[in-house]
Amino acid sequence: MYVLQVEAGRQTVKFICSTYSEIENIPHKIVQKFDRMDSGDAAVPPQFVCETGKTGMGLGKPNK
């Protein structure tokens, strides 16, 4: 489950990098597409690899 945000008419989902705590707002339509493409556990929300300005990568998870 994720929290839908509406700012300036845009629907987004806030994702937080688990490694660096960087925040990225992903458009809701993109999150829905990943939900439909995912053949895994429907109870687990989509997750993204987050690339930060710092060295390394983390796992972007939705803010609950």
Tab-separated table of N, CA, C and O in Angstrom, residues 4-60:
chain	number	residue	atom	x	y	z
A	4	LEU	N	-1.165	8.205	-1.851
A	4	LEU	CA	-1.279	9.058	-3.028
A	4	LEU	C	-1.300	10.511	-2.575
A	4	LEU	O	-2.020	10.879	-1.665
A	5	GLN	N	-0.472	11.338	-3.195
A	5	GLN	CA	-0.405	12.765	-2.888
A	5	GLN	C	-0.891	13.542	-4.099
A	5	GLN	O	-0.667	13.122	-5.230
A	6	VAL	N	-1.531	14.653	-3.854
A	6	VAL	CA	-1.953	15.526	-4.947
A	6	VAL	C	-1.392	16.913	-4.665
A	6	VAL	O	-1.702	17.524	-3.648
A	7	GLU	N	-0.506	17.364	-5.553
A	7	GLU	CA	0.099	18.688	-5.440
A	7	GLU	C	0.040	19.361	-6.802
A	7	GLU	O	0.468	18.769	-7.791
A	8	ALA	N	-0.482	20.541	-6.827
A	8	ALA	CA	-0.582	21.322	-8.073
A	8	ALA	C	-1.245	20.509	-9.185
A	8	ALA	O	-0.820	20.548	-10.330
A	9	GLY	N	-2.264	19.738	-8.826
A	9	GLY	CA	-3.003	18.950	-9.804
A	9	GLY	C	-2.332	17.663	-10.241
A	9	GLY	O	-2.871	16.923	-11.042
A	10	ARG	N	-1.116	17.379	-9.728
A	10	ARG	CA	-0.398	16.152	-10.093
A	10	ARG	C	-0.564	15.122	-8.987
A	10	ARG	O	-0.388	15.421	-7.817
A	11	GLN	N	-0.882	13.891	-9.367
A	11	GLN	CA	-0.974	12.795	-8.415
A	11	GLN	C	0.364	12.077	-8.392
A	11	GLN	O	0.830	11.595	-9.424
A	12	THR	N	0.985	12.023	-7.227
A	12	THR	CA	2.281	11.370	-7.103
A	12	THR	C	2.298	10.458	-5.885
A	12	THR	O	1.447	10.544	-5.010
A	13	VAL	N	3.285	9.583	-5.860
A	13	VAL	CA	3.539	8.720	-4.713
A	13	VAL	C	4.953	9.020	-4.247
A	13	VAL	O	5.888	9.023	-5.040
A	14	LYS	N	5.112	9.290	-2.959
A	14	LYS	CA	6.412	9.632	-2.398
A	14	LYS	C	7.187	8.347	-2.099
A	14	LYS	O	6.727	7.502	-1.344
A	15	PHE	N	8.364	8.211	-2.711
A	15	PHE	CA	9.250	7.084	-2.458
A	15	PHE	C	10.483	7.593	-1.720
A	15	PHE	O	10.969	8.687	-2.006
A	16	ILE	N	10.964	6.801	-0.772
A	16	ILE	CA	12.130	7.173	0.017
A	16	ILE	C	13.214	6.124	-0.175
A	16	ILE	O	12.953	4.922	-0.040
A	17	CYS	N	14.426	6.569	-0.492
A	17	CYS	CA	15.554	5.667	-0.668
A	17	CYS	C	15.915	5.067	0.694
A	17	CYS	O	16.153	5.791	1.660
A	18	SER	N	15.972	3.759	0.765
A	18	SER	CA	16.249	3.077	2.032
A	18	SER	C	17.689	3.243	2.489
A	18	SER	O	17.992	3.083	3.660
A	19	THR	N	18.570	3.608	1.571
A	19	THR	CA	19.980	3.764	1.925
A	19	THR	C	20.307	5.197	2.337
A	19	THR	O	20.964	5.429	3.347
A	20	TYR	N	19.842	6.177	1.560
A	20	TYR	CA	20.234	7.565	1.784
A	20	TYR	C	19.090	8.482	2.219
A	20	TYR	O	19.281	9.669	2.378
A	21	SER	N	17.886	7.950	2.362
A	21	SER	CA	16.696	8.717	2.775
A	21	SER	C	16.355	9.852	1.814
A	21	SER	O	15.704	10.816	2.197
A	22	GLU	N	16.806	9.744	0.569
A	22	GLU	CA	16.435	10.724	-0.454
A	22	GLU	C	14.969	10.481	-0.827
A	22	GLU	O	14.507	9.347	-0.870
A	23	ILE	N	14.239	11.550	-1.107
A	23	ILE	CA	12.817	11.460	-1.442
A	23	ILE	C	12.629	11.758	-2.919
A	23	ILE	O	13.215	12.689	-3.460
A	24	GLU	N	11.781	10.951	-3.560
A	24	GLU	CA	11.441	11.188	-4.961
A	24	GLU	C	9.944	10.982	-5.124
A	24	GLU	O	9.390	9.986	-4.655
A	25	ASN	N	9.291	11.935	-5.774
A	25	ASN	CA	7.867	11.817	-6.053
A	25	ASN	C	7.693	11.206	-7.436
A	25	ASN	O	8.071	11.808	-8.439
A	26	ILE	N	7.124	10.005	-7.479
A	26	ILE	CA	6.908	9.283	-8.734
A	26	ILE	C	5.460	9.511	-9.167
A	26	ILE	O	4.542	9.350	-8.352
A	27	PRO	N	5.224	9.861	-10.436
A	27	PRO	CA	3.839	10.025	-10.891
A	27	PRO	C	3.013	8.766	-10.640
A	27	PRO	O	3.483	7.636	-10.842
A	28	HIS	N	1.783	8.956	-10.190
A	28	HIS	CA	0.906	7.838	-9.842
A	28	HIS	C	0.688	6.896	-11.023
A	28	HIS	O	0.629	5.679	-10.859
A	29	LYS	N	0.586	7.428	-12.235
A	29	LYS	CA	0.381	6.580	-13.417
A	29	LYS	C	1.545	5.601	-13.607
A	29	LYS	O	1.338	4.463	-13.997
A	30	ILE	N	2.769	6.039	-13.319
A	30	ILE	CA	3.942	5.159	-13.433
A	30	ILE	C	3.867	4.054	-12.390
A	30	ILE	O	4.115	2.880	-12.687
A	31	VAL	N	3.504	4.416	-11.163
A	31	VAL	CA	3.391	3.424	-10.084
A	31	VAL	C	2.321	2.393	-10.439
A	31	VAL	O	2.520	1.191	-10.254
A	32	GLN	N	1.192	2.840	-10.996
A	32	GLN	CA	0.138	1.914	-11.403
A	32	GLN	C	0.629	0.957	-12.486
A	32	GLN	O	0.301	-0.231	-12.458
A	33	LYS	N	1.418	1.449	-13.446
A	33	LYS	CA	1.949	0.581	-14.502
A	33	LYS	C	2.855	-0.494	-13.908
A	33	LYS	O	2.787	-1.653	-14.297
A	34	PHE	N	3.699	-0.107	-12.955
A	34	PHE	CA	4.570	-1.096	-12.315
A	34	PHE	C	3.750	-2.117	-11.522
A	34	PHE	O	4.096	-3.289	-11.484
A	35	ASP	N	2.674	-1.657	-10.893
A	35	ASP	CA	1.785	-2.582	-10.173
A	35	ASP	C	1.212	-3.633	-11.125
A	35	ASP	O	1.156	-4.815	-10.800
A	36	ARG	N	0.782	-3.207	-12.308
A	36	ARG	CA	0.195	-4.141	-13.277
A	36	ARG	C	1.234	-5.101	-13.857
A	36	ARG	O	0.931	-6.249	-14.149
A	37	MET	N	2.466	-4.632	-14.042
A	37	MET	CA	3.517	-5.471	-14.636
A	37	MET	C	4.100	-6.467	-13.645
A	37	MET	O	4.683	-7.473	-14.044
A	38	ASP	N	3.958	-6.186	-12.356
A	38	ASP	CA	4.574	-7.012	-11.317
A	38	ASP	C	3.800	-8.315	-11.150
A	38	ASP	O	2.616	-8.315	-10.857
A	39	SER	N	4.477	-9.429	-11.324
A	39	SER	CA	3.820	-10.734	-11.171
A	39	SER	C	4.055	-11.316	-9.784
A	39	SER	O	3.681	-12.449	-9.516
A	40	GLY	N	4.662	-10.542	-8.900
A	40	GLY	CA	4.962	-11.011	-7.546
A	40	GLY	C	3.784	-10.833	-6.604
A	40	GLY	O	2.627	-10.766	-7.006
A	41	ASP	N	4.089	-10.730	-5.335
A	41	ASP	CA	3.104	-10.594	-4.276
A	41	ASP	C	2.377	-9.257	-4.408
A	41	ASP	O	2.984	-8.190	-4.331
A	42	ALA	N	1.050	-9.309	-4.577
A	42	ALA	CA	0.260	-8.094	-4.753
A	42	ALA	C	0.240	-7.226	-3.494
A	42	ALA	O	-0.027	-6.028	-3.567
A	43	ALA	N	0.527	-7.803	-2.335
A	43	ALA	CA	0.535	-7.053	-1.082
A	43	ALA	C	1.802	-6.208	-0.920
A	43	ALA	O	1.858	-5.309	-0.097
A	44	VAL	N	2.831	-6.500	-1.729
A	44	VAL	CA	4.092	-5.757	-1.655
A	44	VAL	C	4.055	-4.636	-2.694
A	44	VAL	O	3.901	-4.898	-3.879
A	45	PRO	N	4.175	-3.374	-2.249
A	45	PRO	CA	4.124	-2.263	-3.208
A	45	PRO	C	5.353	-2.259	-4.113
A	45	PRO	O	6.378	-2.854	-3.784
A	46	PRO	N	5.243	-1.566	-5.261
A	46	PRO	CA	6.394	-1.504	-6.168
A	46	PRO	C	7.579	-0.823	-5.493
A	46	PRO	O	7.414	0.031	-4.629
A	47	GLN	N	8.771	-1.234	-5.891
A	47	GLN	CA	10.004	-0.663	-5.358
A	47	GLN	C	10.909	-0.343	-6.535
A	47	GLN	O	10.885	-1.033	-7.544
A	48	PHE	N	11.681	0.706	-6.394
A	48	PHE	CA	12.562	1.158	-7.460
A	48	PHE	C	13.985	1.217	-6.950
A	48	PHE	O	14.225	1.448	-5.773
A	49	VAL	N	14.930	1.039	-7.851
A	49	VAL	CA	16.328	1.276	-7.503
A	49	VAL	C	16.519	2.782	-7.581
A	49	VAL	O	16.217	3.409	-8.590
A	50	CYS	N	16.981	3.360	-6.475
A	50	CYS	CA	17.191	4.811	-6.470
A	50	CYS	C	18.672	5.102	-6.627
A	50	CYS	O	19.499	4.509	-5.962
A	51	GLU	N	18.967	5.997	-7.547
A	51	GLU	CA	20.340	6.432	-7.781
A	51	GLU	C	20.449	7.840	-7.227
A	51	GLU	O	19.782	8.744	-7.700
A	52	THR	N	21.263	8.003	-6.238
A	52	THR	CA	21.376	9.311	-5.599
A	52	THR	C	22.614	10.037	-6.092
A	52	THR	O	23.446	9.472	-6.785
A	53	GLY	N	22.752	11.278	-5.692
A	53	GLY	CA	23.946	12.042	-6.019
A	53	GLY	C	25.161	11.530	-5.263
A	53	GLY	O	26.292	11.856	-5.567
A	54	LYS	N	24.900	10.721	-4.259
A	54	LYS	CA	25.995	10.134	-3.487
A	54	LYS	C	26.471	8.876	-4.210
A	54	LYS	O	25.831	8.396	-5.113
A	55	THR	N	27.585	8.340	-3.798
A	55	THR	CA	28.061	7.114	-4.434
A	55	THR	C	27.223	5.956	-3.951
A	55	THR	O	26.974	5.783	-2.770
A	56	GLY	N	26.750	5.165	-4.873
A	56	GLY	CA	25.973	3.992	-4.513
A	56	GLY	C	24.526	4.095	-4.925
A	56	GLY	O	24.071	5.090	-5.458
A	57	MET	N	23.821	3.034	-4.657
A	57	MET	CA	22.411	2.948	-5.011
A	57	MET	C	21.675	2.375	-3.815
A	57	MET	O	22.233	1.714	-2.959
A	58	GLY	N	20.388	2.634	-3.783
A	58	GLY	CA	19.552	2.104	-2.714
A	58	GLY	C	18.245	1.588	-3.285
A	58	GLY	O	18.061	1.538	-4.499
A	59	LEU	N	17.343	1.229	-2.420
A	59	LEU	CA	16.043	0.703	-2.812
A	59	LEU	C	14.999	1.735	-2.433
A	59	LEU	O	14.860	2.101	-1.261
A	60	GLY	N	14.268	2.240	-3.438
A	60	GLY	CA	13.213	3.221	-3.193
A	60	GLY	C	11.931	2.513	-2.833
A	60	GLY	O	11.421	1.704	-3.584
